[in-house]
Tab-separated table of C-alpha atoms in Angstrom:
chain	number	residue	atom	x	y	z
A	1	MET	CA	-0.015	0.345	-0.242
A	2	GLY	CA	1.075	3.540	-0.431
A	3	LEU	CA	0.466	6.730	1.171
A	4	PHE	CA	-2.960	7.285	1.780
A	5	GLY	CA	-4.154	3.987	0.561
A	6	GLY	CA	-2.554	3.883	-2.793
A	7	SER	CA	-0.476	1.050	-4.371
A	8	TYR	CA	3.647	1.086	-4.659
A	9	PRO	CA	5.104	-1.249	-7.009
A	10	THR	CA	7.389	-3.747	-4.712
A	11	SER	CA	8.902	-6.848	-5.552
A	12	PRO	CA	8.983	-9.965	-3.171
A	13	VAL	CA	12.037	-11.416	-2.512
A	14	SER	CA	10.735	-14.667	-4.526
A	15	LYS	CA	10.519	-12.591	-7.758
A	16	ALA	CA	13.579	-10.494	-7.307
A	17	GLY	CA	15.841	-13.282	-7.694
A	18	THR	CA	16.078	-16.916	-8.628
A	19	LEU	CA	16.389	-19.710	-5.807
A	20	HIS	CA	20.043	-20.059	-4.938
A	21	ALA	CA	19.961	-24.053	-4.413
A	22	LEU	CA	19.077	-24.267	-8.308
A	23	GLY	CA	22.604	-22.651	-9.244
A	24	THR	CA	23.946	-19.134	-10.529
A	25	LYS	CA	24.261	-19.715	-13.890
A	26	ASP	CA	20.746	-19.070	-15.149
A	27	ALA	CA	19.887	-16.541	-12.316
A	28	LYS	CA	18.060	-13.324	-12.708
A	29	THR	CA	20.338	-10.569	-13.704
A	30	TYR	CA	20.683	-6.957	-13.296
A	31	ASP	CA	22.877	-3.980	-14.443
A	32	TYR	CA	23.264	-2.862	-10.831
A	33	ILE	CA	22.486	-4.293	-7.624
A	34	ILE	CA	22.069	-1.726	-4.687
A	35	VAL	CA	22.089	-3.512	-1.066
A	36	GLY	CA	20.232	-0.930	1.430
A	37	GLY	CA	17.704	1.098	0.770
A	38	GLY	CA	18.066	4.173	3.087
A	39	THR	CA	19.159	7.514	2.177
A	40	ALA	CA	22.087	6.564	0.025
A	41	GLY	CA	20.239	3.492	-1.628
A	42	CYS	CA	17.168	5.310	-2.390
A	43	CYS	CA	18.771	7.928	-4.230
A	44	LEU	CA	21.203	5.748	-6.056
A	45	ALA	CA	18.291	3.728	-7.212
A	46	SER	CA	16.518	6.784	-8.534
A	47	ARG	CA	19.585	8.412	-10.327
A	48	LEU	CA	20.684	5.205	-11.951
A	49	SER	CA	17.123	4.020	-13.265
A	50	GLU	CA	17.043	7.468	-15.026
A	51	ASP	CA	18.537	5.638	-18.025
A	52	PRO	CA	16.062	3.819	-19.821
A	53	ASN	CA	18.917	1.086	-20.914
A	54	VAL	CA	19.967	-0.332	-17.285
A	55	SER	CA	18.231	-2.490	-14.985
A	56	VAL	CA	18.471	-1.737	-11.239
A	57	LEU	CA	17.267	-4.022	-8.147
A	58	LEU	CA	17.170	-2.256	-5.007
A	59	LEU	CA	17.181	-4.709	-1.685
A	60	GLU	CA	16.052	-3.511	1.603
A	61	ARG	CA	16.227	-5.268	4.901
A	62	GLY	CA	13.184	-3.184	6.081
A	63	PRO	CA	9.524	-3.028	5.307
A	64	LEU	CA	7.872	-0.569	2.938
A	65	HIS	CA	7.111	2.219	5.508
A	66	ASP	CA	4.398	4.570	3.733
A	67	ALA	CA	1.402	4.646	6.005
A	68	PHE	CA	0.172	8.005	6.975
A	69	ILE	CA	1.677	8.292	10.452
A	70	ALA	CA	4.993	7.752	8.597
A	71	ARG	CA	4.640	11.424	7.053
A	72	VAL	CA	3.537	13.066	10.537
A	73	PRO	CA	6.918	14.678	11.476
A	74	LEU	CA	6.592	14.298	15.303
A	75	ILE	CA	4.860	10.852	15.331
A	76	SER	CA	7.165	9.368	12.991
A	77	SER	CA	10.069	10.422	15.178
A	78	ASP	CA	9.257	8.574	17.895
A	79	HIS	CA	11.867	5.984	18.488
A	80	ALA	CA	9.734	4.763	21.866
A	81	ASN	CA	6.988	3.487	19.630
A	82	SER	CA	6.887	-0.133	18.722
A	83	ALA	CA	5.608	0.849	15.012
A	84	THR	CA	8.611	3.060	14.326
A	85	PRO	CA	10.684	0.805	11.948
A	86	ILE	CA	14.391	1.006	14.086
A	87	VAL	CA	16.857	-1.648	15.011
A	88	LYS	CA	19.147	-0.686	17.920
A	89	THR	CA	22.759	-2.239	18.333
A	90	ASP	CA	24.260	-2.028	21.676
A	91	CYS	CA	28.142	-0.415	21.031
A	92	THR	CA	30.905	-1.675	23.143
A	93	PRO	CA	31.604	-0.051	26.663
A	94	LEU	CA	32.634	3.524	26.449
A	95	ALA	CA	35.995	4.244	28.394
A	96	HIS	CA	34.752	8.144	28.972
A	97	ALA	CA	31.151	7.181	30.040
A	98	GLN	CA	31.985	5.143	32.971
A	99	GLN	CA	32.189	1.970	30.784
A	100	LYS	CA	28.462	2.239	29.850
A	101	THR	CA	27.268	0.506	26.755
A	102	LEU	CA	25.176	2.592	24.797
A	103	GLN	CA	22.489	1.883	21.745
A	104	ILE	CA	22.901	2.787	18.310
A	105	ALA	CA	19.522	3.158	16.532
A	106	GLN	CA	19.244	2.590	12.735
A	107	GLY	CA	16.397	3.112	10.322
A	108	GLU	CA	15.011	-0.108	8.887
A	109	ALA	CA	12.800	0.786	6.388
A	110	LEU	CA	12.926	2.065	2.660
A	111	GLY	CA	14.194	5.641	3.210
A	112	GLY	CA	16.635	4.447	6.202
A	113	GLY	CA	17.516	6.592	8.815
A	114	SER	CA	15.827	9.646	6.862
A	115	SER	CA	12.441	8.014	7.578
A	116	VAL	CA	12.619	7.655	11.124
A	117	ASN	CA	15.125	10.476	12.453
A	118	ALA	CA	14.664	13.912	13.476
A	119	MET	CA	14.692	15.342	9.853
A	120	LEU	CA	17.496	17.951	10.707
A	121	TYR	CA	18.893	19.067	7.682
A	122	THR	CA	22.470	19.894	8.363
A	123	ARG	CA	25.281	19.687	6.241
A	124	GLY	CA	28.988	18.459	7.767
A	125	ALA	CA	31.337	21.475	8.255
A	126	THR	CA	33.226	22.519	5.563
A	127	GLY	CA	36.496	21.562	7.331
A	128	ASP	CA	35.513	17.932	7.325
A	129	PHE	CA	35.372	17.707	3.549
A	130	ASP	CA	38.375	19.242	3.198
A	131	ARG	CA	40.109	16.760	5.598
A	132	TRP	CA	39.095	13.785	3.675
A	133	ALA	CA	40.610	15.809	0.718
A	134	GLU	CA	44.064	16.056	2.483
A	135	LEU	CA	43.836	12.095	3.554
A	136	GLY	CA	44.091	11.288	-0.289
A	137	PHE	CA	40.248	11.921	-1.710
A	138	PRO	CA	40.404	15.237	-3.502
A	139	SER	CA	37.232	15.181	-5.123
A	140	TRP	CA	35.746	14.780	-1.504
A	141	ASP	CA	36.590	18.247	-0.588
A	142	TYR	CA	33.570	20.958	0.351
A	143	LYS	CA	33.973	22.960	-3.009
A	144	SER	CA	33.885	19.605	-5.259
A	145	MET	CA	30.655	18.333	-3.087
A	146	GLU	CA	28.944	21.311	-2.838
A	147	PRO	CA	27.317	21.207	-6.648
A	148	TYR	CA	25.897	17.730	-5.819
A	149	VAL	CA	24.303	19.416	-2.276
A	150	LEU	CA	22.792	22.382	-4.381
A	151	LYS	CA	21.330	19.907	-6.888
A	152	SER	CA	19.497	17.757	-4.375
A	153	GLU	CA	18.080	20.399	-2.281
A	154	ASN	CA	15.139	22.574	-2.277
A	155	THR	CA	14.902	24.850	0.665
A	156	LEU	CA	11.746	26.792	1.038
A	157	THR	CA	13.184	29.296	3.417
A	158	HIS	CA	16.679	30.618	2.566
A	159	LYS	CA	17.933	32.598	-0.315
A	160	ALA	CA	21.393	32.082	-0.779
A	161	PRO	CA	23.887	30.800	-3.644
A	162	TRP	CA	24.956	27.904	-1.032
A	163	HIS	CA	21.261	26.734	-1.155
A	164	GLY	CA	19.323	24.893	-3.870
A	165	ALA	CA	15.736	25.535	-4.698
A	166	SER	CA	14.723	22.919	-7.238
A	167	GLY	CA	16.024	19.410	-6.041
A	168	PRO	CA	13.837	16.867	-4.793
A	169	PHE	CA	14.630	16.972	-1.018
A	170	VAL	CA	12.585	19.689	0.615
A	171	ASN	CA	13.592	21.700	3.864
A	172	GLN	CA	12.394	24.626	5.627
A	173	LYS	CA	13.500	26.380	8.995
A	174	THR	CA	12.092	24.970	11.946
A	175	TYR	CA	9.175	26.888	13.529
A	176	LEU	CA	8.990	27.296	17.348
A	177	PRO	CA	5.719	26.261	18.780
A	178	PHE	CA	6.573	26.457	22.402
A	179	LYS	CA	7.839	29.601	24.637
A	180	SER	CA	10.332	27.439	25.737
A	181	HIS	CA	12.102	27.409	22.881
A	182	GLU	CA	12.524	31.006	23.318
A	183	ASN	CA	14.133	30.537	26.815
A	184	VAL	CA	16.703	28.032	25.249
A	185	LEU	CA	18.182	30.725	22.665
A	186	LYS	CA	17.970	33.021	25.446
A	187	ALA	CA	20.336	30.860	27.696
A	188	ALA	CA	22.433	30.039	24.672
A	189	ALA	CA	23.282	33.526	24.028
A	190	SER	CA	23.836	34.071	27.601
A	191	MET	CA	26.823	31.317	27.514
A	192	GLY	CA	28.270	32.983	24.668
A	193	TYR	CA	27.202	31.132	21.700
A	194	VAL	CA	26.467	33.186	18.904
A	195	ASP	CA	23.017	32.878	17.518
A	196	VAL	CA	22.968	32.327	13.529
A	197	ALA	CA	20.509	32.741	10.849
A	198	ASP	CA	21.594	29.839	8.817
A	199	PHE	CA	23.601	26.978	10.324
A	200	ASN	CA	24.182	25.607	6.743
A	201	SER	CA	26.085	28.423	5.439
A	202	PRO	CA	29.558	27.287	4.516
A	203	SER	CA	31.209	30.336	6.792
A	204	THR	CA	29.162	29.235	9.807
A	205	PRO	CA	31.398	27.935	12.783
A	206	VAL	CA	30.532	24.810	14.518
A	207	ASP	CA	30.242	26.180	18.057
A	208	VAL	CA	27.024	28.181	17.527
A	209	CYS	CA	23.284	28.130	18.161
A	210	ALA	CA	20.866	27.909	15.682
A	211	VAL	CA	17.654	26.931	14.718
A	212	LEU	CA	17.975	24.296	12.482
A	213	ASP	CA	16.177	23.657	8.831
A	214	THR	CA	14.196	20.379	8.829
A	215	ALA	CA	13.003	17.948	5.767
A	216	ILE	CA	9.136	18.931	6.198
A	217	ASP	CA	7.570	19.695	2.884
A	218	THR	CA	5.129	22.600	2.233
A	219	GLY	CA	1.997	20.410	3.017
A	220	SER	CA	4.465	19.685	6.687
A	221	HIS	CA	4.983	16.205	5.788
A	222	ARG	CA	8.026	14.566	6.491
A	223	VAL	CA	10.290	14.462	3.467
A	224	SER	CA	12.840	11.437	3.370
A	225	ALA	CA	14.782	10.323	0.941
A	226	PHE	CA	12.188	7.678	-0.035
A	227	THR	CA	9.585	10.046	-0.555
A	228	ALA	CA	12.307	12.519	-2.413
A	229	TYR	CA	13.860	10.036	-4.724
A	230	LEU	CA	11.329	7.113	-5.108
A	231	PRO	CA	8.334	8.624	-5.158
A	232	ALA	CA	5.058	6.032	-6.230
A	233	ASN	CA	4.493	7.697	-9.612
A	234	LEU	CA	8.490	7.456	-10.314
A	235	ALA	CA	8.501	3.946	-8.964
A	236	THR	CA	5.677	2.778	-11.146
A	237	ALA	CA	6.977	4.675	-14.382
A	238	ARG	CA	10.252	2.602	-14.300
A	239	ARG	CA	9.099	-0.596	-12.864
A	240	SER	CA	10.092	-2.396	-15.810
A	241	ARG	CA	14.012	-1.391	-15.050
A	242	LEU	CA	13.766	-0.579	-11.270
A	243	THR	CA	12.845	-3.524	-8.811
A	244	ILE	CA	12.363	-2.616	-5.337
A	245	CYS	CA	12.442	-5.223	-2.967
A	246	PRO	CA	11.475	-4.542	0.545
A	247	ARG	CA	11.964	-7.130	3.472
A	248	ALA	CA	15.137	-8.551	1.648
A	249	LEU	CA	18.319	-9.334	3.707
A	250	ALA	CA	21.472	-9.657	1.590
A	251	SER	CA	23.459	-12.532	3.624
A	252	ARG	CA	26.583	-12.344	1.315
A	253	ILE	CA	28.297	-10.720	-1.968
A	254	GLU	CA	29.166	-13.589	-4.447
A	255	LEU	CA	32.897	-12.825	-5.811
A	256	ALA	CA	34.585	-14.044	-9.022
A	257	ASN	CA	37.701	-13.655	-9.453
A	258	GLY	CA	37.870	-10.774	-6.961
A	259	VAL	CA	34.904	-9.170	-8.576
A	260	ALA	CA	31.398	-8.962	-6.929
A	261	ALA	CA	29.098	-11.282	-9.223
A	262	GLY	CA	26.081	-11.221	-7.398
A	263	VAL	CA	24.086	-11.125	-4.075
A	264	VAL	CA	22.691	-13.726	-1.951
A	265	PHE	CA	19.629	-12.478	-0.119
A	266	GLU	CA	16.466	-13.898	1.721
A	267	SER	CA	13.545	-12.544	3.380
A	268	SER	CA	14.044	-10.747	6.461
A	269	ASN	CA	10.892	-11.750	8.215
A	270	GLY	CA	10.940	-15.345	7.290
A	271	SER	CA	7.719	-15.125	4.912
A	272	VAL	CA	9.470	-16.807	2.099
A	273	ALA	CA	11.524	-19.891	2.583
A	274	GLY	CA	15.099	-20.450	1.302
A	275	GLN	CA	17.949	-18.185	-0.285
A	276	PHE	CA	17.549	-16.290	-3.521
A	277	TYR	CA	20.360	-15.141	-5.542
A	278	ALA	CA	20.679	-12.091	-8.219
A	279	ARG	CA	23.720	-11.618	-10.651
A	280	CYS	CA	25.083	-8.481	-11.413
A	281	ARG	CA	26.259	-7.161	-15.107
A	282	LYS	CA	27.891	-3.742	-13.580
A	283	GLU	CA	28.019	-3.047	-9.871
A	284	VAL	CA	27.057	-4.308	-6.671
A	285	ILE	CA	26.618	-1.047	-4.591
A	286	VAL	CA	26.608	-1.822	-0.674
A	287	ALA	CA	24.651	0.999	0.930
A	288	CYS	CA	23.705	-0.515	4.095
A	289	GLY	CA	24.909	2.130	6.854
A	290	ALA	CA	27.710	2.566	9.078
A	291	ILE	CA	27.111	-0.861	10.782
A	292	ALA	CA	25.473	-3.226	8.017
A	293	SER	CA	27.944	-2.195	5.358
A	294	PRO	CA	30.967	-3.616	6.995
A	295	GLN	CA	28.786	-6.615	8.238
A	296	LEU	CA	27.828	-7.573	4.849
A	297	LEU	CA	31.642	-7.364	3.689
A	298	LEU	CA	32.752	-9.382	6.631
A	299	LEU	CA	29.668	-12.017	5.783
A	300	SER	CA	31.340	-12.053	2.328
A	301	GLY	CA	34.791	-12.905	3.246
A	302	ILE	CA	36.285	-9.367	2.711
A	303	GLY	CA	38.285	-8.324	6.041
A	304	PRO	CA	40.899	-8.753	8.160
A	305	ARG	CA	41.826	-12.436	7.739
A	306	GLU	CA	42.120	-13.602	11.330
A	307	HIS	CA	38.439	-12.049	12.308
A	308	VAL	CA	36.958	-13.212	9.343
A	309	GLU	CA	38.256	-17.049	9.594
A	310	SER	CA	37.457	-17.017	13.292
A	311	HIS	CA	34.107	-17.088	12.160
A	312	ASN	CA	34.338	-19.980	9.951
A	313	ILE	CA	34.120	-17.901	6.442
A	314	ASP	CA	36.336	-17.954	3.897
A	315	CYS	CA	38.613	-14.689	3.529
A	316	VAL	CA	38.398	-13.935	-0.085
A	317	VAL	CA	40.155	-10.257	0.248
A	318	ASP	CA	42.339	-9.724	3.449
A	319	LEU	CA	41.368	-6.128	3.991
A	320	ALA	CA	42.586	-4.654	7.417
A	321	GLY	CA	40.036	-1.791	9.045
A	322	VAL	CA	36.623	-3.461	7.974
A	323	GLY	CA	34.361	-3.454	10.795
A	324	SER	CA	36.418	-1.441	13.043
A	325	GLU	CA	37.041	2.356	13.878
A	326	LEU	CA	33.248	3.278	13.952
A	327	GLN	CA	32.800	6.850	15.121
A	328	ASP	CA	29.515	8.535	15.772
A	329	HIS	CA	28.101	11.789	17.627
A	330	VAL	CA	26.452	11.735	20.739
A	331	GLY	CA	23.133	13.450	21.606
A	332	VAL	CA	22.441	15.005	25.203
A	333	PRO	CA	18.823	15.753	26.151
A	334	ILE	CA	18.443	18.436	28.460
A	335	MET	CA	15.168	18.179	30.546
A	336	TYR	CA	13.237	20.746	32.577
A	337	GLU	CA	9.733	21.262	33.792
A	338	VAL	CA	6.975	23.755	31.563
A	339	PRO	CA	3.447	24.245	32.228
A	340	LEU	CA	1.474	21.711	30.400
A	341	ALA	CA	-0.100	23.988	28.083
A	342	ASP	CA	3.434	24.637	26.628
A	343	SER	CA	4.445	21.019	26.155
A	344	LEU	CA	2.957	17.818	23.889
A	345	GLN	CA	2.034	16.220	26.999
A	346	HIS	CA	-1.172	18.085	27.153
A	347	MET	CA	-2.099	16.097	23.689
A	348	ALA	CA	-1.844	12.522	25.763
A	349	VAL	CA	-3.740	14.017	28.741
A	350	SER	CA	-6.801	14.928	26.563
A	351	VAL	CA	-7.608	13.656	23.251
A	352	TRP	CA	-9.856	16.828	22.740
A	353	ARG	CA	-6.764	18.767	23.363
A	354	ALA	CA	-5.006	16.952	20.698
A	355	ARG	CA	-7.674	17.678	17.856
A	356	PRO	CA	-6.548	21.343	16.982
A	357	SER	CA	-3.095	20.160	16.866
A	358	ASN	CA	-4.006	16.923	14.788
A	359	ARG	CA	-6.428	18.681	12.235
A	360	LYS	CA	-4.475	19.949	9.953
A	361	PHE	CA	-0.360	19.777	9.395
A	362	HIS	CA	0.769	23.222	8.375
A	363	PRO	CA	3.350	25.532	10.468
A	364	ALA	CA	1.032	28.461	9.647
A	365	HIS	CA	-1.658	26.980	12.131
A	366	LYS	CA	1.436	26.477	14.715
A	367	LEU	CA	0.121	22.822	14.972
A	368	LYS	CA	2.697	20.697	17.346
A	369	LEU	CA	2.503	17.719	15.295
A	370	SER	CA	4.089	19.401	12.209
A	371	PHE	CA	7.266	20.250	13.512
A	372	GLY	CA	10.699	18.478	14.207
A	373	CYS	CA	13.771	19.187	16.481
A	374	ALA	CA	14.777	22.736	16.781
A	375	PHE	CA	18.377	23.115	17.993
């Protein structure tokens, strides 16, 4: 089903590939196989399938997440809701957090993290891009990457040369529905943090206070890589060359003479028995996120030999570093008491209080379900 009840063209695992037990010689073949239908995977599937002469298979472990509530900004960001498609992974004990083990949340649906995150539209610091260039990747410096950022963006707020206004990914500046938001800005200013109007300006330093842009469209719906790059009308029009397969868990990449030849996958929820195989003519693109991507490589025999073989997997490519050196930022929530009327809790207390906020989803009405995080 699609948004508001329409149909969305997806393929079951049994039709996306051929039973692996039957061999790989006559397997279903695609030009490109993308493993992971998250932020990168959806964009790649859309861009590659623009060519009518290629075939693309997109495999996603999670479901098609396009029910109405998936587009309501506040509800779709609720990680405590069991209906929100996320998977949590425990990290190793942290030396600087009293050896505590924290959880890393990842989106598990078409759109990946962009379908369940806080919708904050923030770019990396220009210095980070430039440091990647210094490490040996010159085309990753900020000036080289900026044209692609502008191509993807459609800002509804900012009019500046460092913003795009015609791309598929819509964003706008967060509006502040609560009085306490203003107090946060005042508190930050009292501590010496500069309040900037555009956090995504390439000249903005990292140590500032700012009301951030959020991926919310003109109708006050969440924008994700899935809704931006693979809307139902596009997926339907390209169905002959773009196969979108949710609930498909890739178990390994098969290599032939050191080159990716295809992907072995299975049903992620057990709805179909057996393993399936799809062959690729050109490329297998691994886009499973920071945790699942190295995991898939390791399961395919690509990684440090000692570690791979310790799990009874044949090491095909001895490659140091795979599966290590993960870095992530931390979020530190600040809790404070506010009047009940100046909070979301009033909607939980009474369904009648929730009705005004639930009736429409448009910032102009200052409705409290149509915003995301602010700072």
